[in-house]
Amino acid sequence: MSAREEIMAAVRANQPAGDFPLPETVVFPMDERGNRTEFFLHNLGVMGGSELYVVDGLESAVQSAFPDAAVIASAVPELQGNRDLSTVAEQADLHDVDVAVVRAVLAVGETGSVLLADSDIVVNSLVYLAQHLVVLVDPDDIVPGLQDAYLSPEFQQHAYLAFHSGPSATADIEGVLIHGAQGVRTLQVALIPRS
C-alpha cells in the first residue's frame, strides 16, 4: 500500500457518522443593468477578457484574431482545429497549443466568469497550457450571479468543473500586471448559441 493509499484509507475510516447536508445557497438579487449579456461582457472586460466577434463564422474569427497560431485545439464541433484531442496521451502533450477553443457550461454575469466542465474541455490541461483561450458561450446560459451558478445541476454531474475569470494574471512583483504567467495569456468569449 502506497503512502497515498494509506492516508486515504485512514481518512475514510475516520469519517464522522451521520448525514451532513451542505448549507442552503442563498440567491441575492442582482442588478444586471437591464441586460444580462451586456452585464456579463462588461465584467468579463473588467477581469481582462474580451469578446471575440463572430461575423463570417468561428474559423474566420479565430484566424483573424490569431493569425500566427500554428496549433489550434478545438473541443467544439463548430471548429475543426488541427490538434486531435482524442489522441492526447498525457496532459503535458498540449504544451504547444497556441489557441484552445472550448464551450462553457454557463457564464456568470456578476463576475464575467465562464464555467468549464471536464466533458466539454476533453483534456483538463487544454484550458491552462494553451497560450490563448476562446470560450463559446450561449447567451441563454448566462446566469446573474455565482449563487445561481452553484445551483446549476452541473455541479452534481461532473467530476471536474472550473471557473475561469479572464486570462491568467499576476501583479505581485512591483505592481506590474503580467498576463499568462500561470495560464492563458488571453481569454476571449464568442457568443454562439448551442446548435
CSV table of C-alpha atoms in Angstrom, one decimal:
chain,number,residue,atom,x,y,z
A,1,MET,CA,0.0,0.0,0.0
A,2,SER,CA,1.4,3.4,-1.0
A,3,ALA,CA,1.6,6.3,1.4
A,4,ARG,CA,-1.3,8.0,-0.5
A,5,GLU,CA,-3.5,4.9,-0.3
A,6,GLU,CA,-2.6,4.6,3.4
A,7,ILE,CA,-3.6,8.2,4.1
A,8,MET,CA,-6.8,7.9,2.1
A,9,ALA,CA,-7.8,4.7,3.9
A,10,ALA,CA,-7.2,6.4,7.3
A,11,VAL,CA,-9.4,9.4,6.2
A,12,ARG,CA,-12.2,7.0,5.0
A,13,ALA,CA,-12.0,5.0,8.2
A,14,ASN,CA,-12.4,8.1,10.4
A,15,GLN,CA,-15.3,9.8,8.6
A,16,PRO,CA,-17.9,11.0,11.2
A,17,ALA,CA,-21.1,9.1,11.2
A,18,GLY,CA,-24.3,10.9,10.3
A,19,ASP,CA,-25.8,13.0,7.5
A,20,PHE,CA,-24.2,16.4,6.9
A,21,PRO,CA,-26.1,18.3,4.2
A,22,LEU,CA,-24.5,21.3,2.5
A,23,PRO,CA,-25.7,24.7,3.7
A,24,GLU,CA,-28.5,26.2,1.7
A,25,THR,CA,-27.4,28.5,-1.1
A,26,VAL,CA,-29.0,31.9,-0.8
A,27,VAL,CA,-29.6,33.8,-4.0
A,28,PHE,CA,-29.2,37.5,-3.7
A,29,PRO,CA,-30.9,39.9,-6.1
A,30,MET,CA,-28.5,41.1,-8.8
A,31,ASP,CA,-28.6,44.4,-10.6
A,32,GLU,CA,-27.9,43.4,-14.2
A,33,ARG,CA,-28.4,46.9,-15.5
A,34,GLY,CA,-31.3,45.7,-17.7
A,35,ASN,CA,-29.3,43.4,-20.0
A,36,ARG,CA,-27.7,40.2,-18.7
A,37,THR,CA,-25.4,39.7,-21.7
A,38,GLU,CA,-24.0,43.2,-21.6
A,39,PHE,CA,-23.6,42.8,-17.8
A,40,PHE,CA,-21.6,39.7,-18.4
A,41,LEU,CA,-19.4,41.2,-21.2
A,42,HIS,CA,-18.7,44.3,-19.0
A,43,ASN,CA,-17.5,42.2,-16.1
A,44,LEU,CA,-15.6,39.9,-18.5
A,45,GLY,CA,-13.7,43.1,-19.6
A,46,VAL,CA,-13.1,44.2,-16.1
A,47,MET,CA,-11.4,40.8,-15.5
A,48,GLY,CA,-9.2,41.2,-18.6
A,49,GLY,CA,-11.2,39.1,-21.0
A,50,SER,CA,-12.8,40.3,-24.2
A,51,GLU,CA,-15.4,39.4,-26.7
A,52,LEU,CA,-14.5,37.6,-29.9
A,53,TYR,CA,-16.8,39.0,-32.6
A,54,VAL,CA,-18.0,36.3,-35.0
A,55,VAL,CA,-19.3,37.7,-38.2
A,56,ASP,CA,-18.2,35.3,-41.0
A,57,GLY,CA,-18.0,32.1,-38.9
A,58,LEU,CA,-15.9,31.0,-36.0
A,59,GLU,CA,-13.0,29.7,-38.0
A,60,SER,CA,-12.6,33.1,-39.7
A,61,ALA,CA,-12.9,34.9,-36.4
A,62,VAL,CA,-10.2,32.7,-34.8
A,63,GLN,CA,-7.8,33.1,-37.8
A,64,SER,CA,-8.3,36.8,-37.8
A,65,ALA,CA,-7.7,37.1,-34.0
A,66,PHE,CA,-4.7,34.8,-34.0
A,67,PRO,CA,-3.0,34.9,-37.5
A,68,ASP,CA,0.2,33.4,-36.3
A,69,ALA,CA,-1.3,30.4,-34.4
A,70,ALA,CA,0.2,27.2,-35.6
A,71,VAL,CA,-1.6,24.8,-33.3
A,72,ILE,CA,-5.3,25.2,-32.7
A,73,ALA,CA,-7.0,22.6,-30.5
A,74,SER,CA,-10.8,22.6,-30.6
A,75,ALA,CA,-13.1,20.8,-28.3
A,76,VAL,CA,-16.2,22.1,-30.1
A,77,PRO,CA,-17.9,20.9,-33.2
A,78,GLU,CA,-18.1,24.5,-34.6
A,79,LEU,CA,-14.4,24.5,-35.3
A,80,GLN,CA,-12.1,21.7,-36.6
A,81,GLY,CA,-8.7,22.8,-35.3
A,82,ASN,CA,-5.5,20.9,-36.2
A,83,ARG,CA,-4.8,19.0,-32.9
A,84,ASP,CA,-6.8,15.9,-32.4
A,85,LEU,CA,-7.7,15.9,-28.6
A,86,SER,CA,-8.7,12.2,-28.8
A,87,THR,CA,-5.0,11.3,-29.3
A,88,VAL,CA,-3.6,13.1,-26.3
A,89,ALA,CA,-2.0,10.6,-24.0
A,90,GLU,CA,-0.6,12.9,-21.3
A,91,GLN,CA,-1.8,16.3,-20.1
A,92,ALA,CA,1.7,17.8,-21.0
A,93,ASP,CA,1.2,16.8,-24.6
A,94,LEU,CA,-0.7,20.1,-25.1
A,95,HIS,CA,2.2,22.3,-24.1
A,96,ASP,CA,2.5,23.6,-27.7
A,97,VAL,CA,-1.1,24.7,-28.2
A,98,ASP,CA,-1.5,28.3,-29.4
A,99,VAL,CA,-5.3,28.5,-29.3
A,100,ALA,CA,-7.8,26.3,-27.5
A,101,VAL,CA,-11.5,26.5,-28.3
A,102,VAL,CA,-14.0,25.1,-25.8
A,103,ARG,CA,-17.6,25.7,-24.8
A,104,ALA,CA,-18.7,26.9,-21.3
A,105,VAL,CA,-21.4,25.1,-19.4
A,106,LEU,CA,-22.5,28.5,-18.3
A,107,ALA,CA,-21.3,32.1,-17.7
A,108,VAL,CA,-21.8,34.4,-14.7
A,109,GLY,CA,-22.8,38.0,-15.2
A,110,GLU,CA,-21.7,39.1,-11.8
A,111,THR,CA,-18.0,38.1,-12.3
A,112,GLY,CA,-17.6,37.8,-16.0
A,113,SER,CA,-16.6,34.2,-15.4
A,114,VAL,CA,-17.1,31.1,-17.5
A,115,LEU,CA,-17.7,27.6,-16.0
A,116,LEU,CA,-15.8,24.8,-17.8
A,117,ALA,CA,-16.6,21.1,-17.4
A,118,ASP,CA,-14.5,18.1,-17.9
A,119,SER,CA,-16.8,16.7,-20.6
A,120,ASP,CA,-16.6,19.9,-22.6
A,121,ILE,CA,-12.8,20.5,-22.5
A,122,VAL,CA,-11.9,16.8,-23.1
A,123,VAL,CA,-8.4,17.2,-21.6
A,124,ASN,CA,-8.2,19.4,-18.4
A,125,SER,CA,-4.8,20.9,-19.2
A,126,LEU,CA,-6.1,22.3,-22.5
A,127,VAL,CA,-7.5,25.4,-20.8
A,128,TYR,CA,-4.3,26.0,-18.8
A,129,LEU,CA,-1.5,25.2,-21.2
A,130,ALA,CA,-2.8,27.0,-24.3
A,131,GLN,CA,-1.5,30.5,-25.0
A,132,HIS,CA,-4.9,31.8,-25.8
A,133,LEU,CA,-8.4,30.5,-24.9
A,134,VAL,CA,-11.6,31.1,-26.8
A,135,VAL,CA,-14.7,30.1,-25.0
A,136,LEU,CA,-18.1,29.7,-26.7
A,137,VAL,CA,-21.0,30.9,-24.6
A,138,ASP,CA,-24.7,30.6,-25.4
A,139,PRO,CA,-26.3,33.8,-24.2
A,140,ASP,CA,-29.1,31.7,-22.8
A,141,ASP,CA,-26.5,30.0,-20.5
A,142,ILE,CA,-25.6,33.3,-18.7
A,143,VAL,CA,-26.8,33.4,-15.1
A,144,PRO,CA,-26.9,36.5,-12.9
A,145,GLY,CA,-24.6,35.6,-10.0
A,146,LEU,CA,-22.3,32.9,-8.6
A,147,GLN,CA,-25.1,31.6,-6.3
A,148,ASP,CA,-27.2,30.9,-9.4
A,149,ALA,CA,-24.3,29.1,-10.9
A,150,TYR,CA,-23.8,26.9,-7.8
A,151,LEU,CA,-27.5,25.9,-8.0
A,152,SER,CA,-26.8,24.5,-11.5
A,153,PRO,CA,-27.3,20.7,-11.8
A,154,GLU,CA,-23.8,20.7,-13.5
A,155,PHE,CA,-22.2,20.6,-10.0
A,156,GLN,CA,-23.9,17.2,-9.4
A,157,GLN,CA,-23.0,15.8,-12.9
A,158,HIS,CA,-19.2,16.4,-13.3
A,159,ALA,CA,-16.1,15.3,-11.5
A,160,TYR,CA,-14.3,18.4,-12.6
A,161,LEU,CA,-15.6,22.0,-13.0
A,162,ALA,CA,-13.6,25.2,-13.0
A,163,PHE,CA,-14.5,28.9,-13.1
A,164,HIS,CA,-12.2,31.0,-15.3
A,165,SER,CA,-12.4,34.7,-14.9
A,166,GLY,CA,-10.2,36.4,-17.6
A,167,PRO,CA,-6.7,35.4,-18.5
A,168,SER,CA,-4.1,34.3,-16.1
A,169,ALA,CA,-2.7,37.4,-14.4
A,170,THR,CA,-0.4,38.4,-11.6
A,171,ALA,CA,0.8,41.8,-10.3
A,172,ASP,CA,2.5,40.8,-7.1
A,173,ILE,CA,6.0,41.9,-8.3
A,174,GLU,CA,6.5,45.6,-8.2
A,175,GLY,CA,2.8,46.1,-9.1
A,176,VAL,CA,3.4,45.2,-12.8
A,177,LEU,CA,0.4,43.3,-14.3
A,178,ILE,CA,1.5,40.3,-16.3
A,179,HIS,CA,-0.9,38.1,-18.3
A,180,GLY,CA,-0.1,34.5,-19.0
A,181,ALA,CA,2.2,33.9,-16.0
A,182,GLN,CA,0.4,30.7,-14.9
A,183,GLY,CA,-2.1,30.1,-17.6
A,184,VAL,CA,-3.6,31.5,-20.8
A,185,ARG,CA,-2.4,35.0,-22.0
A,186,THR,CA,-5.8,35.9,-23.4
A,187,LEU,CA,-9.4,34.8,-22.8
A,188,GLN,CA,-12.0,35.7,-25.4
A,189,VAL,CA,-15.6,34.8,-25.4
A,190,ALA,CA,-17.6,34.2,-28.5
A,191,LEU,CA,-21.4,34.4,-28.0
A,192,ILE,CA,-22.6,31.5,-30.1
A,193,PRO,CA,-25.9,29.6,-29.2
A,194,ARG,CA,-25.7,25.9,-28.8
A,195,SER,CA,-26.6,24.1,-32.0
